[in-house]
Coordinates of C-alpha atoms in Angstrom, one line a residue:
Chain A
M1 CA 0.0 0.0 0.0
K2 CA 1.3 3.4 -1.0
I3 CA -0.1 6.8 -0.4
S4 CA 1.2 10.0 -1.8
R5 CA 1.9 13.1 0.3
D6 CA -0.7 15.0 -1.6
E7 CA -3.4 12.4 -0.9
F8 CA -2.3 12.1 2.7
Q9 CA -2.6 15.9 3.2
Q10 CA -5.9 15.9 1.5
L11 CA -7.4 13.1 3.6
L12 CA -6.1 14.6 6.9
G13 CA -7.1 18.1 5.9
E14 CA -10.6 16.9 5.4
A15 CA -10.6 15.0 8.6
F16 CA -9.4 17.9 10.7
S17 CA -11.3 20.5 8.7
V18 CA -8.1 22.5 7.7
D19 CA -6.5 23.4 4.5
P20 CA -4.3 20.4 3.3
S21 CA -1.3 22.7 3.2
E22 CA -1.5 22.9 7.0
I23 CA -0.9 19.2 7.3
L24 CA 2.9 19.3 7.9
L25 CA 5.2 16.9 9.5
T26 CA 6.1 19.5 12.1
A27 CA 2.4 20.0 13.1
D28 CA 0.9 18.5 16.2
A29 CA -2.5 18.5 17.9
E30 CA -1.9 21.8 19.6
D31 CA -1.6 23.5 16.2
F32 CA -5.2 22.8 15.2
E33 CA -8.1 24.1 17.1
T34 CA -10.2 21.6 15.1
W35 CA -8.2 18.6 16.3
D36 CA -10.8 17.4 18.8
S37 CA -12.0 13.9 19.6
L38 CA -14.5 13.8 16.8
N39 CA -11.9 14.8 14.2
H40 CA -9.3 12.5 15.7
L41 CA -11.8 9.8 15.1
N42 CA -12.4 11.1 11.6
A43 CA -8.7 10.9 10.8
V44 CA -8.4 7.3 12.2
V45 CA -11.4 6.0 10.4
T46 CA -10.4 7.7 7.1
L47 CA -6.9 6.3 7.1
E48 CA -8.0 2.9 8.2
E49 CA -10.5 2.7 5.4
R50 CA -8.2 4.2 2.8
C51 CA -5.1 2.1 3.7
G52 CA -6.8 -1.1 4.8
V53 CA -5.2 -1.1 8.2
S54 CA -6.5 -1.3 11.8
F55 CA -4.6 0.8 14.3
S56 CA -4.3 -0.5 17.8
V57 CA -6.0 1.4 20.6
D58 CA -2.6 2.3 21.9
E59 CA -1.6 3.8 18.6
I60 CA -4.8 5.7 18.3
A61 CA -4.4 7.1 21.8
S62 CA -0.8 8.1 21.1
M63 CA -1.4 9.9 17.7
Q64 CA -0.7 13.5 18.7
S65 CA 1.2 14.8 15.7
I66 CA 1.2 14.4 12.0
A67 CA 4.6 12.7 12.2
Q68 CA 3.3 10.1 14.7
I69 CA 0.4 9.4 12.3
V70 CA 2.9 8.9 9.4
A71 CA 5.0 6.6 11.7
C72 CA 1.9 4.5 12.6
L73 CA 1.0 4.0 9.0
R74 CA 4.6 2.9 8.2
E75 CA 4.4 0.5 11.1
H76 CA 1.5 -1.1 9.3
G77 CA 3.4 -1.3 6.0
V78 CA 1.9 1.7 4.4
D79 CA 4.4 3.6 2.3
V80 CA 3.7 7.2 2.8
D81 CA 5.6 9.1 0.1
W82 CA 6.9 11.8 2.4
P83 CA 10.5 11.7 3.7
V84 CA 10.7 12.4 7.4
Chain B
M1 CA 3.4 10.8 24.5
S2 CA 2.9 7.1 24.5
V3 CA -0.4 5.9 25.9
R4 CA -1.2 2.4 26.8
V5 CA -4.7 1.0 27.2
L6 CA -5.4 -1.8 29.7
P7 CA -8.5 -3.9 29.1
R8 CA -9.2 -4.2 32.9
F9 CA -8.4 -1.8 35.7
P10 CA -5.7 -3.2 38.1
M11 CA -7.2 -2.7 41.5
D12 CA -3.8 -2.2 43.1
R13 CA -4.0 1.2 41.5
W14 CA -7.1 2.1 43.4
A15 CA -5.6 5.2 44.9
D16 CA -5.0 6.6 41.4
M17 CA -8.5 5.8 40.3
K18 CA -10.1 7.4 43.3
A19 CA -8.1 10.6 42.8
F20 CA -8.9 10.5 39.1
L21 CA -12.6 10.2 39.6
A22 CA -12.6 12.7 42.4
A23 CA -10.9 15.3 40.2
A24 CA -13.2 14.5 37.2
Y25 CA -16.5 14.5 39.2
R26 CA -16.4 15.2 43.0
P27 CA -14.7 13.6 45.9
D28 CA -17.9 12.2 47.4
I29 CA -19.2 10.6 44.2
A30 CA -20.4 7.0 44.7
L31 CA -17.7 5.7 42.4
C32 CA -15.0 6.9 44.8
N33 CA -16.3 4.4 47.3
R34 CA -14.3 1.3 46.8
E35 CA -17.1 -1.1 47.8
F36 CA -19.5 0.5 45.4
F37 CA -16.9 0.7 42.6
S38 CA -16.0 -3.0 43.1
W39 CA -19.6 -4.1 43.0
Y40 CA -20.4 -1.9 40.0
F41 CA -17.5 -3.0 37.9
R42 CA -17.5 -6.6 39.2
A43 CA -14.0 -6.4 40.6
D44 CA -12.2 -9.3 42.0
E45 CA -9.1 -8.7 44.1
A46 CA -7.0 -8.0 41.0
H47 CA -9.1 -6.3 38.4
A48 CA -12.3 -4.4 37.6
D49 CA -14.3 -4.1 34.4
M50 CA -13.0 -0.8 33.2
L51 CA -10.8 0.2 30.3
T52 CA -8.0 2.5 31.5
A53 CA -5.5 4.6 29.6
W54 CA -2.1 5.3 31.0
D55 CA 0.6 7.7 30.0
G56 CA 3.5 6.1 31.7
D57 CA 2.4 5.9 35.3
R58 CA -0.4 8.5 35.0
L59 CA -4.0 7.5 34.7
V60 CA -5.4 9.6 31.9
G61 CA -8.7 8.0 30.8
S62 CA -11.3 5.4 31.8
L63 CA -14.3 3.8 30.4
G64 CA -16.3 1.4 32.5
Y65 CA -18.2 -1.5 31.0
L66 CA -20.9 -3.6 32.5
V67 CA -20.8 -6.9 30.7
D68 CA -24.0 -8.9 30.2
S69 CA -25.3 -11.6 28.0
V70 CA -27.6 -10.0 25.5
F71 CA -30.3 -11.4 23.4
W72 CA -30.1 -10.0 19.9
G73 CA -33.1 -11.0 17.8
T74 CA -33.8 -14.4 19.5
S75 CA -33.8 -16.1 22.8
G76 CA -32.0 -19.0 21.2
Q77 CA -28.6 -17.6 21.6
T78 CA -26.8 -14.7 23.3
V79 CA -24.0 -12.4 22.4
E80 CA -21.6 -10.6 24.7
G81 CA -22.7 -7.0 25.2
A82 CA -21.6 -4.2 27.4
W83 CA -23.1 -1.0 28.8
L84 CA -20.5 1.7 28.6
V85 CA -20.4 4.1 31.5
N86 CA -18.2 6.8 33.0
W87 CA -16.3 7.8 29.9
T88 CA -13.8 10.0 31.7
I89 CA -10.7 11.6 30.1
D90 CA -8.0 13.8 31.6
P91 CA -8.6 17.2 29.9
A92 CA -5.0 17.3 28.7
Y93 CA -5.6 14.0 26.7
R94 CA -9.0 14.6 25.2
R95 CA -8.1 14.1 21.6
G96 CA -7.1 10.5 21.1
V97 CA -7.5 8.8 24.5
G98 CA -11.3 8.9 24.5
V99 CA -11.5 7.7 21.0
S100 CA -9.2 4.8 21.7
L101 CA -11.2 3.7 24.7
I102 CA -14.5 3.8 22.9
L103 CA -13.0 1.9 19.9
A104 CA -11.5 -0.7 22.2
A105 CA -15.0 -1.4 23.7
T106 CA -16.7 -1.3 20.3
R107 CA -14.2 -3.8 18.9
R108 CA -14.4 -6.1 21.8
F109 CA -18.2 -6.5 22.4
A110 CA -20.7 -7.5 19.8
V111 CA -23.2 -5.0 21.2
V112 CA -22.4 -1.9 23.1
F113 CA -24.9 0.5 24.8
G114 CA -24.8 4.0 26.2
I115 CA -27.5 6.0 27.8
G116 CA -27.8 9.7 28.4
A117 CA -25.0 10.8 26.2
R118 CA -24.1 14.5 25.9
V119 CA -24.1 16.2 22.5
E120 CA -20.4 15.9 21.9
N121 CA -20.4 12.2 22.6
L122 CA -23.4 11.7 20.4
R123 CA -21.4 13.1 17.5
I124 CA -18.6 10.6 18.2
V125 CA -20.8 7.5 18.4
G126 CA -22.7 8.8 15.4
R127 CA -19.5 8.8 13.5
L128 CA -18.9 5.3 14.6
G129 CA -22.2 4.3 13.1
W130 CA -24.1 3.6 16.2
S131 CA -27.9 3.9 16.3
V132 CA -29.0 6.9 18.4
Y133 CA -32.5 7.0 19.8
D134 CA -33.5 10.4 21.0
R135 CA -35.7 9.6 23.9
I136 CA -36.6 6.5 26.0
P137 CA -40.2 6.7 27.0
R138 CA -41.2 7.4 30.6
Y139 CA -44.4 6.4 32.3
L140 CA -45.9 8.2 35.3
A141 CA -48.4 7.5 38.0
I142 CA -49.3 10.5 40.1
F143 CA -50.9 9.7 43.4
D144 CA -50.9 13.1 45.1
P145 CA -50.9 16.0 42.5
A146 CA -50.4 18.6 45.2
A147 CA -47.3 16.9 46.6
A148 CA -46.1 16.2 43.1
A149 CA -46.5 19.9 42.2
A150 CA -43.9 20.8 44.8
L151 CA -41.4 18.8 42.7
A152 CA -42.8 19.6 39.2
L153 CA -40.8 21.2 36.5
P154 CA -41.3 24.9 35.9
D155 CA -44.5 25.9 34.1
V156 CA -46.2 22.6 34.4
P157 CA -49.9 23.4 35.1
P158 CA -51.7 21.5 37.9
S159 CA -54.1 20.2 35.3
D160 CA -51.4 18.2 33.6
L161 CA -50.5 16.6 36.9
E162 CA -54.1 15.9 37.6
A163 CA -54.5 14.3 34.2
A164 CA -51.7 11.8 35.1
R165 CA -53.4 10.9 38.4
F166 CA -53.4 7.2 39.0
R167 CA -57.0 6.1 39.5
E168 CA -56.7 2.3 39.7
V169 CA -57.4 0.5 42.9
S170 CA -55.8 -2.6 44.2
S171 CA -57.8 -5.7 43.4
E172 CA -55.4 -8.6 43.4
P173 CA -52.6 -7.7 45.9
E174 CA -52.2 -11.4 46.8
V175 CA -50.9 -12.2 43.3
I176 CA -47.6 -10.5 44.0
R177 CA -44.9 -12.5 45.6
A178 CA -41.3 -11.8 46.4
W179 CA -39.0 -12.9 43.6
R180 CA -36.1 -15.2 44.7
P181 CA -32.9 -16.0 42.8
D182 CA -33.6 -19.7 43.1
D183 CA -37.0 -19.3 41.5
P184 CA -37.2 -21.4 38.3
G185 CA -35.8 -19.4 35.4
P186 CA -38.3 -18.0 32.9
L187 CA -38.7 -19.7 29.6
W188 CA -37.2 -16.9 27.5
E189 CA -38.7 -18.0 24.2
R190 CA -42.0 -16.8 25.6
Y191 CA -40.7 -13.3 26.1
P192 CA -40.5 -11.8 22.7
A193 CA -40.2 -8.3 24.1
L194 CA -36.9 -9.3 25.6
F195 CA -35.3 -10.5 22.3
Y196 CA -33.2 -7.4 22.0
G197 CA -31.6 -6.5 25.3
T198 CA -29.8 -7.7 28.4
V199 CA -30.8 -11.2 29.5
R200 CA -32.6 -10.7 32.8
S201 CA -31.3 -13.9 34.3
A202 CA -31.5 -14.8 38.0
S203 CA -27.8 -14.0 38.4
Y204 CA -28.3 -10.6 36.6
L205 CA -31.3 -9.7 38.8
R206 CA -29.5 -10.8 41.9
W207 CA -26.4 -8.8 41.1
R208 CA -28.2 -5.7 39.9
Y209 CA -30.9 -5.4 42.5
L210 CA -30.6 -7.7 45.5
D211 CA -26.8 -7.3 45.9
H212 CA -26.8 -3.5 45.4
P213 CA -24.6 -2.0 48.0
T214 CA -26.6 1.2 48.5
F215 CA -30.1 1.0 47.2
R216 CA -32.7 -1.3 48.6
Y217 CA -34.8 -2.7 45.8
V218 CA -37.8 -4.9 46.1
V219 CA -38.1 -7.5 43.4
V220 CA -41.5 -9.0 42.9
A221 CA -43.2 -11.5 40.6
A222 CA -46.6 -12.4 39.5
G223 CA -48.0 -15.1 37.3
S224 CA -46.8 -18.7 36.7
S225 CA -43.3 -19.9 37.5
E226 CA -42.6 -20.7 33.9
E227 CA -43.4 -17.2 32.6
P228 CA -43.6 -14.8 35.5
A229 CA -43.9 -11.1 35.2
I230 CA -41.1 -9.5 37.2
A231 CA -40.6 -6.0 38.5
A232 CA -37.9 -4.3 40.6
Y233 CA -38.6 -1.1 42.4
R234 CA -37.5 1.2 45.2
I235 CA -38.8 4.2 47.0
E236 CA -36.6 7.3 47.5
T237 CA -37.2 10.6 49.1
A238 CA -36.6 13.6 47.1
A239 CA -33.7 15.6 48.4
G240 CA -34.6 18.6 50.5
S241 CA -38.1 17.3 51.1
D242 CA -40.0 14.5 52.8
V243 CA -41.7 13.5 49.6
P244 CA -41.3 9.8 48.7
V245 CA -41.2 8.8 45.1
G246 CA -41.6 5.4 43.6
R247 CA -39.2 4.2 41.0
V248 CA -39.9 1.1 38.9
I249 CA -36.5 0.1 37.5
E250 CA -37.1 -3.3 36.1
F251 CA -40.2 -4.8 34.5
F252 CA -41.0 -7.5 32.0
H253 CA -43.5 -10.2 31.3
S254 CA -44.1 -12.9 28.7
G255 CA -46.0 -12.4 25.5
S256 CA -48.8 -14.9 26.2
P257 CA -52.2 -13.7 27.2
A258 CA -51.7 -15.0 30.7
G259 CA -48.3 -13.3 30.8
R260 CA -49.7 -10.0 29.7
A261 CA -52.4 -10.2 32.2
A262 CA -49.8 -10.9 34.9
G263 CA -47.9 -7.9 33.7
V264 CA -50.9 -5.6 33.9
T265 CA -51.7 -6.8 37.4
L266 CA -48.1 -6.4 38.5
A267 CA -47.8 -2.9 37.1
R268 CA -51.0 -1.9 38.8
E269 CA -50.3 -3.5 42.1
V270 CA -46.8 -2.0 42.3
A271 CA -48.4 1.4 41.8
C272 CA -50.8 0.6 44.5
R273 CA -47.9 -0.2 46.8
F274 CA -46.4 3.2 46.1
Q275 CA -49.7 4.9 46.8
A276 CA -50.0 3.1 50.1
A277 CA -46.5 4.1 51.0
G278 CA -47.5 7.8 50.5
C279 CA -45.6 8.4 47.3
A280 CA -46.4 11.6 45.5
F281 CA -45.7 10.0 42.1
A282 CA -43.9 7.0 40.5
D283 CA -42.1 6.6 37.3
F284 CA -40.8 3.9 34.9
V285 CA -38.4 4.5 32.0
A286 CA -38.5 1.8 29.3
S287 CA -37.9 1.5 25.6
S288 CA -40.1 -1.5 25.0
A289 CA -43.3 -0.5 23.3
D290 CA -44.9 -3.8 24.5
F291 CA -44.3 -3.0 28.1
G292 CA -45.4 0.6 27.6
V293 CA -48.7 -0.7 26.5
T294 CA -48.9 -2.8 29.6
F295 CA -48.2 0.1 31.9
E296 CA -50.8 2.2 30.2
R297 CA -53.3 -0.6 30.6
A298 CA -52.4 -0.7 34.2
G299 CA -53.3 3.0 34.7
W300 CA -50.0 4.6 34.2
V301 CA -49.6 7.6 31.8
S302 CA -47.0 8.1 29.1
E303 CA -45.1 11.3 29.6
R304 CA -45.3 13.2 26.4
G305 CA -42.0 13.6 24.5
G306 CA -40.3 16.9 25.0
Q307 CA -42.6 17.9 27.9
P308 CA -41.6 16.1 31.0
L309 CA -43.8 16.9 34.0
L310 CA -41.6 15.8 36.9
P311 CA -38.0 15.5 37.6
S312 CA -36.0 12.3 36.9
R313 CA -33.2 13.1 39.2
L314 CA -34.1 13.6 42.8
Q315 CA -30.7 13.8 44.5
P316 CA -30.8 16.8 44.2
V317 CA -34.1 17.5 42.5
E318 CA -33.2 18.7 39.0
R319 CA -36.0 20.8 37.7
T320 CA -34.9 20.7 34.1
A321 CA -36.3 18.5 31.4
L322 CA -34.0 15.5 31.5
I323 CA -34.7 13.2 28.5
L324 CA -32.7 10.0 28.4
N325 CA -31.3 9.1 25.0
L326 CA -30.0 5.7 24.1
E327 CA -27.1 4.7 21.9
V328 CA -26.4 1.3 20.5
G329 CA -23.4 0.0 18.5
T330 CA -23.2 -3.4 17.0
H331 CA -20.7 -5.3 15.0
A332 CA -21.2 -5.3 11.2
G333 CA -24.1 -7.3 9.9
M334 CA -26.1 -7.4 13.1
A335 CA -29.7 -6.2 13.2
R336 CA -30.6 -2.6 14.1
P337 CA -33.9 -2.9 15.9
A338 CA -36.4 0.0 16.4
L339 CA -36.4 1.5 19.8
G340 CA -39.7 -0.1 20.7
D341 CA -38.3 -3.5 20.0
L342 CA -35.4 -3.0 22.5
H343 CA -35.8 -3.6 26.2
V344 CA -33.8 -1.0 28.0
T345 CA -34.7 0.4 31.4
R346 CA -33.1 2.7 33.9
G347 CA -31.6 -0.4 35.5
D348 CA -29.3 -0.8 32.5
G349 CA -26.2 1.3 32.4
D350 CA -25.9 4.0 35.0
A351 CA -29.2 5.7 35.0
D352 CA -30.2 4.5 38.4
R353 CA -27.2 5.0 40.6
P354 CA -26.6 6.8 43.8
V355 CA -24.8 10.1 43.5
T356 CA -22.9 9.5 46.7
A357 CA -22.2 6.3 48.7

C-alpha cells in the first residue's frame, strides 16, 4: 500500500477541517483548534478505510502529531511518500 | 506521549482511580467508594471491568463496561454485550484517548450500549455508526398531585398533573410474591419483548438489585413460575423534602395472554404499593413498546415527548427536562432494531445509581 503526500494531506485536511497545506510533519495536535475527539476519530477511520489497516488502541491514543500518524502508517506497512 | 490502554483496571492502582474520579467529578461521588466501585465493575481482588488509559504511570482515561449476556433477535442464543459508563478523560488528553477507549470497547463487544449521552459524545458515536435513539419513553403514576406539584418542572400546570393521576385500585394484591434468585428461570422463548436486550437472568437480577450496596430494591413477581412477570422497584425521598417517590427500575412479562395479564396486574399492584406508601408519584423508564402498553393498561400515563412533567433526578431535585437518549453500537451485519423492540430500562447502564455512597 502506498499513499502520496498530496493524498495524505488531502485526507487529513478533510478529517481535521483544515487546509491540506497545513498538514505538515512538524504539526501536532496543539496546532489545530479543530483537532478534537471527533476529528481525531475522523482521521483514524479515514486512514483505516483508505489504507486497509487497523490501528491498535494504543496507537490511536498516542497519535498526537502528523509525524506520529505517518509513523503509525509505516508500522502497518503503508508507504507514505513523504520523507521524514 | 505514548499511551497504553489496559483492558481491565488493576485494583492495586485504586488510589490513582479514586483521585482521578474525584478530580473529574467530585470527591464524594459514589464511584469513589471502593465497595461501590467494586460491585459496579464486578471487581475481583486483582481487576475491575474498566478500560483505562495510562501515559507512563499516569491514569489519563477510563471507560467502565458492564458486561452482560444479550439477546439479539432471538432467545435461542446470546452475544456478549456491554453497557459503557463513566467515559472520563483527563482534559489534557481529550483528543485521542477517549476515541481509543470507545473503539476498544466497540471492537471487543458484539453490542455496546450507552445511555444519556451528551451532544459531543453523540457526535462521536454517530461517526462510529451507532444507532442513536433520542428519547426513552417514561411512564408516570401521580398519586398526590399537590405533593407532586412541589417537585414539578417549571411551568407545568396543575391540570397536567391531575391528568396523570393514578386512578386504579388494588384488586389482586395477593398475586404479587417476592422474587427469589432460586425461583425457576423463565422460559425466555415466551418473552419476545426481551429479544433485544440484556438477559434478565437470575444472576443478573440478583447482582443488579438484591446485591446492590446502596439502594434497597424490592423484586417481585406475578403469574406462573414458567413465565412470571417480574418487577424491581425502590422508593426514594426527594432531596430537600420529605416527599417519597416510587421508581420502577425493572419490569418484564411474557407475550402470552396470561403473561400479559400478569404484567398488567403487577404494574397496577406495584403502583398501589407506592400509593399506600405515601408516594407523590412514581415513574418507569422503558424503551419497550410492548411493556409501555402494559403500563398504560395498568393505569400509568405516558409522559409526552419533550414535555416532562416531573424531575427524573431527585438527589438533588433537577427541575430541568431530562430526556434520556440511548445509543447502541453493533458489529457489522447485526440487526438494528427499532427503539420499541429493544428492552432497556433505567436499570441498564448507569441511569439508576446513587450520587454518593
